[in-house]
Amino acid sequence: MQLTINLPDRTEQLARNRERWAEVLADPRWNDWPGRIETNAFGQIIITPHAGGPHSAVQGKIAFEIDRQLTGQATVVCPVSTIDGVKCIDAGWFTTERYQSVRGQILCEIAPEICVEVISPNNTDAELQHKRALYFDAGAIECWQCDEQGRMSYYFIDAPNTATEQSKLCPQFPATIED
């Protein structure tokens, strides 16, 4: 069975996300929330506990390695406005030019060129595929995944569901990241 969900156009959704994200950031209940906060296309808050120390360590190592190899701006836990609400990527990389276009925004209205998901035990293949589609729609060029053993896989906008073993934008990135 296939389910089709009709979402608003991108411009309308970006405005809705911007407004809702400002409300979330202004609400003091979320200031000390020890987990990830995202929204869906309807502005409903989705809260997820942090995946734990190793997950966070891997995020940092990925961002550090990207920053070491590429000119531009590496980031961690970056909120990205998508047609399905605000999603927070684990790590990412912007070219200098693209970063200047999102600098100062409360959420990135265009995705980093590289969006990275560090897989948690409760992630499903369908969820990861959905996130890749959202990030590519928001402007990502590559989506990377780091599995629970630290193995990297890379997906490209022209083949969003076909994993490869090397990035095109950062071809020297290690095949494995250790926590």
JSON list of C-alpha atoms in Angstrom, two decimals, residues 113 132-133 135-137 139-143 154-164 166-169:
[
{"chain": "A", "resi": 113, "resn": "GLU", "atom": "CA", "xyz": [25.31, 20.99, 0.28]},
{"chain": "A", "resi": 132, "resn": "ARG", "atom": "CA", "xyz": [17.15, 12.19, 2.19]},
{"chain": "A", "resi": 133, "resn": "ALA", "atom": "CA", "xyz": [14.26, 13.14, -0.09]},
{"chain": "A", "resi": 135, "resn": "TYR", "atom": "CA", "xyz": [17.11, 17.30, 2.20]},
{"chain": "A", "resi": 136, "resn": "PHE", "atom": "CA", "xyz": [17.55, 16.91, -1.55]},
{"chain": "A", "resi": 137, "resn": "ASP", "atom": "CA", "xyz": [14.33, 18.86, -2.10]},
{"chain": "A", "resi": 139, "resn": "GLY", "atom": "CA", "xyz": [18.89, 21.91, -1.85]},
{"chain": "A", "resi": 140, "resn": "ALA", "atom": "CA", "xyz": [21.34, 19.27, -0.60]},
{"chain": "A", "resi": 141, "resn": "ILE", "atom": "CA", "xyz": [23.72, 17.85, -3.19]},
{"chain": "A", "resi": 142, "resn": "GLU", "atom": "CA", "xyz": [24.87, 14.86, -1.13]},
{"chain": "A", "resi": 143, "resn": "CYS", "atom": "CA", "xyz": [23.37, 13.05, 1.85]},
{"chain": "A", "resi": 154, "resn": "TYR", "atom": "CA", "xyz": [26.93, 8.44, 0.40]},
{"chain": "A", "resi": 155, "resn": "TYR", "atom": "CA", "xyz": [23.84, 9.32, -1.64]},
{"chain": "A", "resi": 156, "resn": "PHE", "atom": "CA", "xyz": [23.57, 11.82, -4.48]},
{"chain": "A", "resi": 157, "resn": "ILE", "atom": "CA", "xyz": [20.69, 13.91, -5.72]},
{"chain": "A", "resi": 158, "resn": "ASP", "atom": "CA", "xyz": [20.61, 12.07, -9.07]},
{"chain": "A", "resi": 159, "resn": "ALA", "atom": "CA", "xyz": [20.43, 8.63, -7.33]},
{"chain": "A", "resi": 160, "resn": "PRO", "atom": "CA", "xyz": [18.89, 9.36, -3.89]},
{"chain": "A", "resi": 161, "resn": "ASN", "atom": "CA", "xyz": [18.39, 5.73, -2.89]},
{"chain": "A", "resi": 162, "resn": "THR", "atom": "CA", "xyz": [21.63, 4.22, -4.17]},
{"chain": "A", "resi": 163, "resn": "ALA", "atom": "CA", "xyz": [24.42, 4.09, -1.61]},
{"chain": "A", "resi": 164, "resn": "THR", "atom": "CA", "xyz": [27.99, 4.61, -2.78]},
{"chain": "A", "resi": 166, "resn": "GLN", "atom": "CA", "xyz": [32.74, 7.71, -1.73]},
{"chain": "A", "resi": 167, "resn": "SER", "atom": "CA", "xyz": [31.62, 11.33, -1.64]},
{"chain": "A", "resi": 168, "resn": "LYS", "atom": "CA", "xyz": [32.02, 13.42, -4.77]},
{"chain": "A", "resi": 169, "resn": "LEU", "atom": "CA", "xyz": [32.34, 16.68, -2.82]}
]
